[in-house]
mmCIF file of C-alpha atoms in Angstrom:
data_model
loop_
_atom_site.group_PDB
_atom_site.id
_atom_site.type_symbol
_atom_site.label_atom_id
_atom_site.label_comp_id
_atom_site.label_asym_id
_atom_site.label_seq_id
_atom_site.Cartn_x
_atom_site.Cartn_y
_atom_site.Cartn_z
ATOM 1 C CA UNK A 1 79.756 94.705 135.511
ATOM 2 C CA UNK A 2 82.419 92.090 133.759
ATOM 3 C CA UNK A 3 80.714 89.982 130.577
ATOM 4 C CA UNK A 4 79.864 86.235 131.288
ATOM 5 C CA UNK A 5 83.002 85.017 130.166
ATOM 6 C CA UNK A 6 85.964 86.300 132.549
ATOM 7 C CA UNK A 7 87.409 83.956 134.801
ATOM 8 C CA UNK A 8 85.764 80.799 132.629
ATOM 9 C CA UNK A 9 87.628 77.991 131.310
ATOM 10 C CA UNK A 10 86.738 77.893 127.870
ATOM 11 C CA UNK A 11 87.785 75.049 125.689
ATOM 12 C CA UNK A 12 87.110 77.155 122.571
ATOM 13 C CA UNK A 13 86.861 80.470 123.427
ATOM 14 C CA UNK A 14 86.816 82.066 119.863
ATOM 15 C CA UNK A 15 84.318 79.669 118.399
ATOM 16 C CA UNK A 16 81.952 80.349 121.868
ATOM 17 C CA UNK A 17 82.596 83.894 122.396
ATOM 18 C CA UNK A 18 81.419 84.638 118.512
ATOM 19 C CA UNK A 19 78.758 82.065 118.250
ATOM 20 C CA UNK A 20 77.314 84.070 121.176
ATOM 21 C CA UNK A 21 77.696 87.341 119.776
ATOM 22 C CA UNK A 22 76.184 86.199 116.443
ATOM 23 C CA UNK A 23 73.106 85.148 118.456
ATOM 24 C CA UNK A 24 72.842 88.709 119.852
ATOM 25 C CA UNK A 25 72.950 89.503 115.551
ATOM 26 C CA UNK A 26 76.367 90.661 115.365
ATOM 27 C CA UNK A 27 78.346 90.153 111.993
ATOM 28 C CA UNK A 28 80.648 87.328 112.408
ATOM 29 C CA UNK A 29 82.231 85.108 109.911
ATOM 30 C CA UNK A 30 80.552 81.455 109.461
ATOM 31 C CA UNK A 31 81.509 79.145 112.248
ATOM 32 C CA UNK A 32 81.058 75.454 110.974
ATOM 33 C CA UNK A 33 79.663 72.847 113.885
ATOM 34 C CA UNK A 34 82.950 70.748 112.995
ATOM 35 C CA UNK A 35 85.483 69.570 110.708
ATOM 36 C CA UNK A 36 82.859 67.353 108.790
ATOM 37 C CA UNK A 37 80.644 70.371 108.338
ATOM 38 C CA UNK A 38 83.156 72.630 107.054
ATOM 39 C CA UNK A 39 84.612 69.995 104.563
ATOM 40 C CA UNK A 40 81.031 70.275 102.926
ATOM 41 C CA UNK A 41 81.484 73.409 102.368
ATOM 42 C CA UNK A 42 84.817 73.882 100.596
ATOM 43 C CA UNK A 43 83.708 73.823 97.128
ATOM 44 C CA UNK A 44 82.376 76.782 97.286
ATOM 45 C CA UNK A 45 84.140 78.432 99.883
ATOM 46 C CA UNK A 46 87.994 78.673 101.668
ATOM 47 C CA UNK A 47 87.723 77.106 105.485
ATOM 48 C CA UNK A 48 90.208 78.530 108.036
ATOM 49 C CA UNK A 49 90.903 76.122 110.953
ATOM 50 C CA UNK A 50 91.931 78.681 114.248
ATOM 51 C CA UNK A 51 93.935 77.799 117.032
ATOM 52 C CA UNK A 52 92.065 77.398 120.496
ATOM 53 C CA UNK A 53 92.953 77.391 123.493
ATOM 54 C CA UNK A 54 91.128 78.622 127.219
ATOM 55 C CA UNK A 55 94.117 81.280 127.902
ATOM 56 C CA UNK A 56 92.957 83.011 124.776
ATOM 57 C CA UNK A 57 90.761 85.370 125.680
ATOM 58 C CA UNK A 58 92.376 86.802 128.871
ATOM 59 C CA UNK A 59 95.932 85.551 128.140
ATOM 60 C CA UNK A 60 98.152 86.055 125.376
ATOM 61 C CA UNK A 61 97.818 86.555 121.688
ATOM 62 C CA UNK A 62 99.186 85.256 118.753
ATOM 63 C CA UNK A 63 100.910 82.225 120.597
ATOM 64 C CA UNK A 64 99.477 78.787 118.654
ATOM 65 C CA UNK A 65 99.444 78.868 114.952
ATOM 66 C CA UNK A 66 96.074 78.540 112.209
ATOM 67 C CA UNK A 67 95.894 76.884 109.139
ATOM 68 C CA UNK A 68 94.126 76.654 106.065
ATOM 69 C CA UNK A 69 91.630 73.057 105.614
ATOM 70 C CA UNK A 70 93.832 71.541 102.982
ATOM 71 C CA UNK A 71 94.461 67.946 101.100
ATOM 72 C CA UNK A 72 96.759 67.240 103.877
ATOM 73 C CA UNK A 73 94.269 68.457 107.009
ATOM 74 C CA UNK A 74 91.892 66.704 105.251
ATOM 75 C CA UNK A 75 93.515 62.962 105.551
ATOM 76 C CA UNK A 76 94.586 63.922 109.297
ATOM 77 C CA UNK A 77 92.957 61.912 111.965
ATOM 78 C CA UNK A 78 93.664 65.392 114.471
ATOM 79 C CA UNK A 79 94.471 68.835 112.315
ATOM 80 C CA UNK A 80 95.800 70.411 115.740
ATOM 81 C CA UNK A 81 98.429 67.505 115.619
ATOM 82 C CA UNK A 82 98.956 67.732 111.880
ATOM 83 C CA UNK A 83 99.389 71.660 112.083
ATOM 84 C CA UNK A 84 102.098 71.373 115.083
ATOM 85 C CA UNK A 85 103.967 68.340 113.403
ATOM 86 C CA UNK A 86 104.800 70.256 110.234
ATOM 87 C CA UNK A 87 108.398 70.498 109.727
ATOM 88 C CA UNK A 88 108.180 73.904 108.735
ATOM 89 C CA UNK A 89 110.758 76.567 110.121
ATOM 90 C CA UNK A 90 107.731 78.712 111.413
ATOM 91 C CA UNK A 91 106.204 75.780 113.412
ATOM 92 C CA UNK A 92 109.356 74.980 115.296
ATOM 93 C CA UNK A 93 109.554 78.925 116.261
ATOM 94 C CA UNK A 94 106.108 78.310 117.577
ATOM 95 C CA UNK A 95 106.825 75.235 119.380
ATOM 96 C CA UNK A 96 109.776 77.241 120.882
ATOM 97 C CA UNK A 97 107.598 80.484 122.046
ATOM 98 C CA UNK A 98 105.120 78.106 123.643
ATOM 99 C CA UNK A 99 107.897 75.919 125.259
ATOM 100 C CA UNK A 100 109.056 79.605 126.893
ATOM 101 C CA UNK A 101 105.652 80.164 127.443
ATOM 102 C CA UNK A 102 104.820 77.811 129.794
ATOM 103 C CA UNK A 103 108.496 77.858 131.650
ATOM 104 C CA UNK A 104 107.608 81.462 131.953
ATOM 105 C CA UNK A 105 104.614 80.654 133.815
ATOM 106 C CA UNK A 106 105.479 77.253 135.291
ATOM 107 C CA UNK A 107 103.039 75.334 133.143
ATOM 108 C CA UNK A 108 103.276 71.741 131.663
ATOM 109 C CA UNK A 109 104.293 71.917 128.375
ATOM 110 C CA UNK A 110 102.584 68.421 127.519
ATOM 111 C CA UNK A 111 99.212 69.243 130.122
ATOM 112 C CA UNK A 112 99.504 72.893 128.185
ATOM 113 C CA UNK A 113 99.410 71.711 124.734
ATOM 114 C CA UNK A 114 96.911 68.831 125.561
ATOM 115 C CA UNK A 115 94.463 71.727 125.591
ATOM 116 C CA UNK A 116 94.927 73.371 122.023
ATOM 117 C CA UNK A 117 92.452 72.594 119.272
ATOM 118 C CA UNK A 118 91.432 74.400 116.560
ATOM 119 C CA UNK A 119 87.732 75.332 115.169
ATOM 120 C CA UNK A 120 86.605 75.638 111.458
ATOM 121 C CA UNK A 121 85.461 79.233 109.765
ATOM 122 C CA UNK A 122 85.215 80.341 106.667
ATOM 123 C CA UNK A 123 87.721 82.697 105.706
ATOM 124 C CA UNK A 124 87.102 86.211 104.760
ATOM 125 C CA UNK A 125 88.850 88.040 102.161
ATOM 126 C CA UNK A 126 88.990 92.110 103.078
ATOM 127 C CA UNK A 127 90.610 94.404 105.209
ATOM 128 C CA UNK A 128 92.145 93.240 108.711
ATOM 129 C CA UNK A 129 91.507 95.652 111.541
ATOM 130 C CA UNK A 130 92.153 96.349 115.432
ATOM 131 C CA UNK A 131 90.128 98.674 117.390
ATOM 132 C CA UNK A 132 89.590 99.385 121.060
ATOM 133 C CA UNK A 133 87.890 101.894 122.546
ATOM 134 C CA UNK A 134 89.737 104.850 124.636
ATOM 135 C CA UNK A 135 89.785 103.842 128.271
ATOM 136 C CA UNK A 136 89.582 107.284 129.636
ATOM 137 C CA UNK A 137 87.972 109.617 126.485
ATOM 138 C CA UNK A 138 84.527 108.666 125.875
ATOM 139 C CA UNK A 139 83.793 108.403 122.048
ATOM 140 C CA UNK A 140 87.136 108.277 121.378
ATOM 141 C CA UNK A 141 88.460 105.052 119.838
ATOM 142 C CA UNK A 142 91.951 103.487 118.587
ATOM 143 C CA UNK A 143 91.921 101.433 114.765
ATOM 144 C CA UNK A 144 94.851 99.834 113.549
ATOM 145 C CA UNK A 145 94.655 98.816 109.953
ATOM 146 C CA UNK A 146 97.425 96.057 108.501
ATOM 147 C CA UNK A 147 98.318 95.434 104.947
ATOM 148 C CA UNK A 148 99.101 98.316 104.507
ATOM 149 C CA UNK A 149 99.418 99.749 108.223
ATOM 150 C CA UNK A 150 97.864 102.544 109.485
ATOM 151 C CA UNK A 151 96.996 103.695 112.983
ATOM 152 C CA UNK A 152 94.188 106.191 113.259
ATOM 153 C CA UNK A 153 92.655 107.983 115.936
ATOM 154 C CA UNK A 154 88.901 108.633 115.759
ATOM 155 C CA UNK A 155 86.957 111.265 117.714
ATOM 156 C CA UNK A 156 83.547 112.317 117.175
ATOM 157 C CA UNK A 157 83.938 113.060 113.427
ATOM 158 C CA UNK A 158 87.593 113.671 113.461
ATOM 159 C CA UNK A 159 90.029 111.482 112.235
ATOM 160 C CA UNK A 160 94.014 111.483 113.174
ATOM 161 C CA UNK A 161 96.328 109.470 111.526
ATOM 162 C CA UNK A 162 99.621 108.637 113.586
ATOM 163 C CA UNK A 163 101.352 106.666 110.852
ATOM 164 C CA UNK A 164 102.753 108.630 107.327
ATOM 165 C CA UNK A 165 100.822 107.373 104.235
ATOM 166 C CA UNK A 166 97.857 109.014 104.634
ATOM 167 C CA UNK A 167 96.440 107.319 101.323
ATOM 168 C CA UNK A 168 95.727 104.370 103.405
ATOM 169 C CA UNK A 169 93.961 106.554 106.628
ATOM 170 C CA UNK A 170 90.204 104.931 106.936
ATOM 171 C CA UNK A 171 87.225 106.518 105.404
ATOM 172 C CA UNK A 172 84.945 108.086 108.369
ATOM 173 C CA UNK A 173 82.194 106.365 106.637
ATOM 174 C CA UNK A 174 84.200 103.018 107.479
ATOM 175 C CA UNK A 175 85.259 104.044 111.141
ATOM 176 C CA UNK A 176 81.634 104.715 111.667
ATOM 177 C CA UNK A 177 80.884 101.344 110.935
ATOM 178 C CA UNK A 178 83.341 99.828 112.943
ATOM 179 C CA UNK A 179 82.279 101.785 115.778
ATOM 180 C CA UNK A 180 79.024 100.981 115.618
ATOM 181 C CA UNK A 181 80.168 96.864 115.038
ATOM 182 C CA UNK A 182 82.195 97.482 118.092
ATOM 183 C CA UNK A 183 79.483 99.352 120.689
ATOM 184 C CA UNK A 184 77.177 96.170 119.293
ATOM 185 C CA UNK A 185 79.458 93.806 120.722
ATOM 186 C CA UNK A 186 80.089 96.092 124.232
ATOM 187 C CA UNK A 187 76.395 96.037 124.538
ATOM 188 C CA UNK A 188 75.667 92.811 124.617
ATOM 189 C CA UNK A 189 79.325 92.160 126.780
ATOM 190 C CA UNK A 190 80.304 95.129 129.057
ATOM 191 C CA UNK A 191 79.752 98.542 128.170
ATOM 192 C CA UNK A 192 82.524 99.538 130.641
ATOM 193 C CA UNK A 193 84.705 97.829 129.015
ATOM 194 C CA UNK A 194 87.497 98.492 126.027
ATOM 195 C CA UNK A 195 87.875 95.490 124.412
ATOM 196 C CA UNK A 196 90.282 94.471 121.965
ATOM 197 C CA UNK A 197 88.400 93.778 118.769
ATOM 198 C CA UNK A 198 90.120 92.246 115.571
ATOM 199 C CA UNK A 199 87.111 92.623 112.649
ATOM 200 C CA UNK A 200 87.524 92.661 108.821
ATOM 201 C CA UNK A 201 86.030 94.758 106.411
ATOM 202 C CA UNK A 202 84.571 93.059 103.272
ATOM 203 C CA UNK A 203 83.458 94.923 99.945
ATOM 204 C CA UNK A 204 79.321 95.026 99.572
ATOM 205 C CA UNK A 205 79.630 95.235 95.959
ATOM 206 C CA UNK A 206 75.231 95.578 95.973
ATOM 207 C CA UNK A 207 75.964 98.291 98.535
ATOM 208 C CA UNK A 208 79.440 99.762 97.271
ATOM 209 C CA UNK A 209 80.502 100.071 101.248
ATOM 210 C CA UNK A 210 81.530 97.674 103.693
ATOM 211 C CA UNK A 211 80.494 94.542 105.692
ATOM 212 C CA UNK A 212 82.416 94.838 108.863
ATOM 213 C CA UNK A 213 82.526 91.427 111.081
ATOM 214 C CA UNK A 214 83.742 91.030 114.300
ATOM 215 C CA UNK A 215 86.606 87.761 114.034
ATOM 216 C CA UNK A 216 87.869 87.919 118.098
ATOM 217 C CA UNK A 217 87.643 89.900 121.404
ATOM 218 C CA UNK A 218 90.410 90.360 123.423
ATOM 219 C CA UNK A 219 90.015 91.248 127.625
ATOM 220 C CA UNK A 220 91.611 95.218 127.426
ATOM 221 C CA UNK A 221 91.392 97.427 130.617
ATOM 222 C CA UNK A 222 88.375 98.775 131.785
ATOM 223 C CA UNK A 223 87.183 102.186 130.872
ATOM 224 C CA UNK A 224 88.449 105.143 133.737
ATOM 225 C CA UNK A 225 86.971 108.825 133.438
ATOM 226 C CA UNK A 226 89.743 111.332 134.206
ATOM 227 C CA UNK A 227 87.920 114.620 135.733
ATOM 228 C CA UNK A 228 91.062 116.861 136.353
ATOM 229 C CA UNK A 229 93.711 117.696 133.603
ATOM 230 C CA UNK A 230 97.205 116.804 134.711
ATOM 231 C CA UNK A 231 99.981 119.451 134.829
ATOM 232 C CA UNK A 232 103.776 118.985 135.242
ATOM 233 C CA UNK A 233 104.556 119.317 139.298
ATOM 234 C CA UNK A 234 108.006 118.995 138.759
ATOM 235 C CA UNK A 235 111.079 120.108 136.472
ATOM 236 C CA UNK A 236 112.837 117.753 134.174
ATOM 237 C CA UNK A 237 109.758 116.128 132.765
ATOM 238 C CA UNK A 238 108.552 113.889 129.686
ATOM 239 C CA UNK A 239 105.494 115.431 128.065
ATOM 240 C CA UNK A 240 103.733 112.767 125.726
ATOM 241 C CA UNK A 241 100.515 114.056 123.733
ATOM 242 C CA UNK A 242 99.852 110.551 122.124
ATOM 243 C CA UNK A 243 97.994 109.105 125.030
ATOM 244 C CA UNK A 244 95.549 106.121 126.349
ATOM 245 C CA UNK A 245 94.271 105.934 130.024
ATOM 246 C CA UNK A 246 94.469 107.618 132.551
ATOM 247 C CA UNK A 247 95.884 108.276 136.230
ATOM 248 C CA UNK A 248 94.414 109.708 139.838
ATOM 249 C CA UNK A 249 95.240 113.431 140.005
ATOM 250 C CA UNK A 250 98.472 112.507 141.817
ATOM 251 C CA UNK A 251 99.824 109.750 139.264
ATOM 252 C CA UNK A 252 101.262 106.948 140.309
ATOM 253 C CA UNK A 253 105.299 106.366 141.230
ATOM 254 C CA UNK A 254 106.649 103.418 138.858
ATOM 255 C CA UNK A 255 109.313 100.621 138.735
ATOM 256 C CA UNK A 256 110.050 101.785 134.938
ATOM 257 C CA UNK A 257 112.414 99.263 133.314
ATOM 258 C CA UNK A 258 114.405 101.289 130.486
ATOM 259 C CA UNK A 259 116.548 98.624 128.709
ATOM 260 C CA UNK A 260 116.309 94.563 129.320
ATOM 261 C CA UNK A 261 119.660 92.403 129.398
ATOM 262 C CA UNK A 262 120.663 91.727 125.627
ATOM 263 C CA UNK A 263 119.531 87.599 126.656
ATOM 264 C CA UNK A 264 115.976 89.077 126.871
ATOM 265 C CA UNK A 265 115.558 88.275 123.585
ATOM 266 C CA UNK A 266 115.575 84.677 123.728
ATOM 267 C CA UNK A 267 115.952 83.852 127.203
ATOM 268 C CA UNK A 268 113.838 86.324 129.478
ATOM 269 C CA UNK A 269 112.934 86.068 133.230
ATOM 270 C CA UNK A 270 109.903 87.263 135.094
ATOM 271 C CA UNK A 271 110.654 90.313 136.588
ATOM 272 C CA UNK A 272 109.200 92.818 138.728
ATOM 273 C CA UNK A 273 108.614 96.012 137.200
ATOM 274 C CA UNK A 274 105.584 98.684 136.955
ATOM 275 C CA UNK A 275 106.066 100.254 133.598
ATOM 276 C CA UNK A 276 108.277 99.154 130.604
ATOM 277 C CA UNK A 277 109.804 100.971 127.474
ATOM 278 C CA UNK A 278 110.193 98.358 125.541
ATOM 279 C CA UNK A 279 108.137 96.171 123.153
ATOM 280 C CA UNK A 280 109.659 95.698 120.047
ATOM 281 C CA UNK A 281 110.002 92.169 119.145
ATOM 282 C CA UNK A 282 113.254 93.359 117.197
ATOM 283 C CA UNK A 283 114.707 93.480 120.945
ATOM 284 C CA UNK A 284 112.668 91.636 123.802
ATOM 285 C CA UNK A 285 110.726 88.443 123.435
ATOM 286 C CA UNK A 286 107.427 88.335 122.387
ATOM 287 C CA UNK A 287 106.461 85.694 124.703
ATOM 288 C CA UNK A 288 107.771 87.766 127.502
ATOM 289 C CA UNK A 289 106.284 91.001 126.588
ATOM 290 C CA UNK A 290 102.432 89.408 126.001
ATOM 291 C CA UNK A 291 102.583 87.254 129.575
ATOM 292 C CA UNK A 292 104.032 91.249 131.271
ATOM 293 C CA UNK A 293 101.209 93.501 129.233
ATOM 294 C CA UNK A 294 98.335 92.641 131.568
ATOM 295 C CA UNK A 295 100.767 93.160 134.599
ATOM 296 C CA UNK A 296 101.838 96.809 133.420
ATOM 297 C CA UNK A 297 100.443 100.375 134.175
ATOM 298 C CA UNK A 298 102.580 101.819 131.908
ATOM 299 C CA UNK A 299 104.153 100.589 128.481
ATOM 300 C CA UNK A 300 105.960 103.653 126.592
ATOM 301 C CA UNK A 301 106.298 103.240 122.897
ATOM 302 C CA UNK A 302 109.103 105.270 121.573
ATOM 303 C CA UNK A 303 109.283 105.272 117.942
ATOM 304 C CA UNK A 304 110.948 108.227 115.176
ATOM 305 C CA UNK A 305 108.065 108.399 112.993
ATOM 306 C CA UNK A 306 105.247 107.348 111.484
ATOM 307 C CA UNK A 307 106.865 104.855 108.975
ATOM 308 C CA UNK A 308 108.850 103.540 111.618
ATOM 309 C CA UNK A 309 105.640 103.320 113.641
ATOM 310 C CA UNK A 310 104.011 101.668 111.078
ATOM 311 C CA UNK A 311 106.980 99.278 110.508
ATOM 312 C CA UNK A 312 106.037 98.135 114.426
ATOM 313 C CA UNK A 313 102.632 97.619 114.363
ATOM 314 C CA UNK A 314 102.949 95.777 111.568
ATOM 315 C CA UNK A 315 103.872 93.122 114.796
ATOM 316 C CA UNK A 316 100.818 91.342 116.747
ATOM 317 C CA UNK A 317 102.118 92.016 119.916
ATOM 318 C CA UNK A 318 103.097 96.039 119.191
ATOM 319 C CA UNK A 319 99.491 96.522 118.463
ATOM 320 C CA UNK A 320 98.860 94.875 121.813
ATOM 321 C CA UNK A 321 101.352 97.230 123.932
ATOM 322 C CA UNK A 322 98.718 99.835 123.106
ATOM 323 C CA UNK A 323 95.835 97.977 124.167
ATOM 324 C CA UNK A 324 96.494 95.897 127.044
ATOM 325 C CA UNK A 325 98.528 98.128 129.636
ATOM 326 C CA UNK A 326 96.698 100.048 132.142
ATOM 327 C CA UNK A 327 98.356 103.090 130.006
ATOM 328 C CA UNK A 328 100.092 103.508 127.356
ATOM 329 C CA UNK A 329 102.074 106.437 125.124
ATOM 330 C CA UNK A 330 103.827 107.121 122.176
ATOM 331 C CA UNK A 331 106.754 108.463 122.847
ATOM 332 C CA UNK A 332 109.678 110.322 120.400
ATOM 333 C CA UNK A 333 112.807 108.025 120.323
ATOM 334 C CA UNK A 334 114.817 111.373 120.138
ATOM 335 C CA UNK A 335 113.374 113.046 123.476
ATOM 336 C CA UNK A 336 113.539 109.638 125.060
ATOM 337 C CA UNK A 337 117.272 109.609 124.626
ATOM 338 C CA UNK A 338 117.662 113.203 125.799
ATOM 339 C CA UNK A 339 116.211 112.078 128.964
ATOM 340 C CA UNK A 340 117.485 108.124 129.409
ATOM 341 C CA UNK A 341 120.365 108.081 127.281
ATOM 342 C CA UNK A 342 122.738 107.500 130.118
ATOM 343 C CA UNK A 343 120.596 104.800 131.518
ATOM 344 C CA UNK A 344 119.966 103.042 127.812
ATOM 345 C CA UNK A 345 123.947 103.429 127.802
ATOM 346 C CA UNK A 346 124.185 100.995 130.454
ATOM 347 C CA UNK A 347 124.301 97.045 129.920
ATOM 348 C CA UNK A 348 121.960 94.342 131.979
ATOM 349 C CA UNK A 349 119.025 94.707 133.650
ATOM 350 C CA UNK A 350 118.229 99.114 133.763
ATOM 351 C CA UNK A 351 115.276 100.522 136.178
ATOM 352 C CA UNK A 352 114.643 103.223 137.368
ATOM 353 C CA UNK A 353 111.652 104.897 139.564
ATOM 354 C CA UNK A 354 109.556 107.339 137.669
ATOM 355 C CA UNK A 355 106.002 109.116 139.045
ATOM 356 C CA UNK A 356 103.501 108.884 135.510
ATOM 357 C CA UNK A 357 100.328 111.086 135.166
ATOM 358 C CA UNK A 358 97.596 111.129 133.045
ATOM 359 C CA UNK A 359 94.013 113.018 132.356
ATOM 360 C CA UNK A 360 93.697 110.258 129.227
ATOM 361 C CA UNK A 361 94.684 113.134 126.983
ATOM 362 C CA UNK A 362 97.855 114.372 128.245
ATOM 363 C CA UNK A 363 100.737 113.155 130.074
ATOM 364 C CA UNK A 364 103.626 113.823 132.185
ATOM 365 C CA UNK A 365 106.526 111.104 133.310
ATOM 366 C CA UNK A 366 109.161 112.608 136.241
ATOM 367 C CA UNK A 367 112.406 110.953 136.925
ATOM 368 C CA UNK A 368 112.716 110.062 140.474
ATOM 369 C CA UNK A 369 115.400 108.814 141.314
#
């Protein structure tokens, strides 16, 4: 089964995707008709305008920029014109990331941008959320929570928090509800599916809980049952415990690129590769790393600790090197160096073959070469 939308060219793909959910009743923000409609309504409430374009459900994230409906959007003859021509330091970084973008992919800059447009919502005021389901643990699911950051694990009733402030872990009364927002939205889509679902959390002060509504879905991997539990074959192994998705039995042997050339930063290349263990904007470009997610079975995530992992996923596209890979782990900076640190020595371009397994809850990375 694969939800209605896949493989569509979608002009507006956030404003359709929701307005069909919200006809199936689930809790999304208002979406205003157009411009006109939404200017109506700003007395009494703030309008968002958000960027669309028909790569942006099964493409990359975070690449056009929103905006706010201001005095200035309001005297514009096109707001997706006004937002991109604003000499602002930010824009031109976005006009840049796009530019690379599209050589990236061999696209048209001018054909690529004449497609971007942005839709009118009403803007929520809460708490901003990611959550995707496990792809290979049934009931299992993955939150991120920003400002402040928190990654938590939820299972059943059981909560584990990956990051280190543990003041700012969810309440299991708001996973629940999340959950239940997200199965909504899988019902109605793909059940076999783990979507990537942003959704924020406003106060009920009648209530004293939580509103939770769904703001975008993402494509993420489809969901894969592991029925064996993996086991090291071999000596010299990584062991990771932090784990989404899973393997065949056998695992699968991977092109594993371990460092990218320093000019990766600004100036990357298509490459081939299987795996990747790197996604820190603070070394590789963004751009790069959201157009190579989808192509990846494996993205490793080394990190020291949890405020250090929290001081990454405070990034768009680290939240998406958990969701979008086939597989993905959390890996120990320190152990990663005990294993690669003569190949992260190196300069240029550093591969190297590797055989990965995975039962979804455990697994197991061999050096091969």
């Amino acid at each position: 089964m694969s939800d209605n939308f896949v493989g569509e060219r979608i002009l507006q793909p956030k404003k359709e995707i929701m307005s069909f959910l919200a006809s199936k009743g689930v809790l999304v923000p208002r979406i205003y008709d157009s411009i006109d409609e939404a200017i109506n309504g700003m007395e009494t409430k703030k309008i968002m305008l958000r960027s669309e374009h028909p790569q942006d459900y099964e493409g990359s994230s975070d690449l056009f920029p929103n905006g706010m409906l201001n005095e200035r959007l309001l005297k514009a003859d096109n707001v997706t014109e006004a937002i991109m021509s604003q000499e602002y330091l930010y824009i031109e970084n976005v006009r840049k990331q796009i530019d690379l973008h599209c050589r990236l992919l061999g696209l048209d800059y001018n054909e690529f941008m004449g497609e971007l447009s942005h839709s009118a919502w009403e803007k929520l005021e809460g708490i901003n959320r990611v959550i995707c389901a496990d792809s290979a643990i049934k009931g299992k699911y993955h939150i991120v929570t920003l400002k402040p950051t928190s990654y938590d694990v939820i299972e059943d009733s059981t909560i584990q928090q990956l990051t280190d402030n543990s003041y700012n872990s969810i309440s299991l009364d708001e996973a629940k509800g999340l959950v239940e927002l997200y199965e909504q939205i899988r019902d109605v889509m793909d059940t076999n599916h783990c979507y990537i679902v942003e959704t924020q959390s406003v106060r009920n002060y009648l209530s004293d809980a939580y509103d939770h509504y769904a703001l975008q879905v993402h494509r993420g991997v489809d969901f894969q049952n592991a029925d064996f539990k993996a086991e090291p074959n071999r000596r010299g192994v990584l062991e990771f415990h932090n784990v989404r998705g899973a393997t065949s039995v056998d695992g699968e042997d991977l092109l594993l690129t371990i460092k990218y050339p320093k000019d990766f930063r600004d100036g990357p290349e298509i490459i081939v590769e299987d795996a990747s263990a790197d996604a820190s904007e603070h070394s590789i470009s963004r751009v790069f790393s959201e157009i190579m997610f989808r192509k990846r079975k494996l993205q490793i995530f080394p990190y020291r600790d949890g405020s250090d992992l929290r001081y990454e996923l405070t990034n768009h596209c680290s939240r998406n090197a958990l969701f979008k890979p086939k597989c993905s782990v959390l890996a120990d900076k320190d152990q990663m160096w005990n294993v690669f640190g003569d190949l992260l020595n190196r300069d240029g371009l550093v591969q190297t073959k590797v055989n990965f397994v995975s039962d979804g809850r455990r697994a197991y990375l061999t050096l091969l070469d």
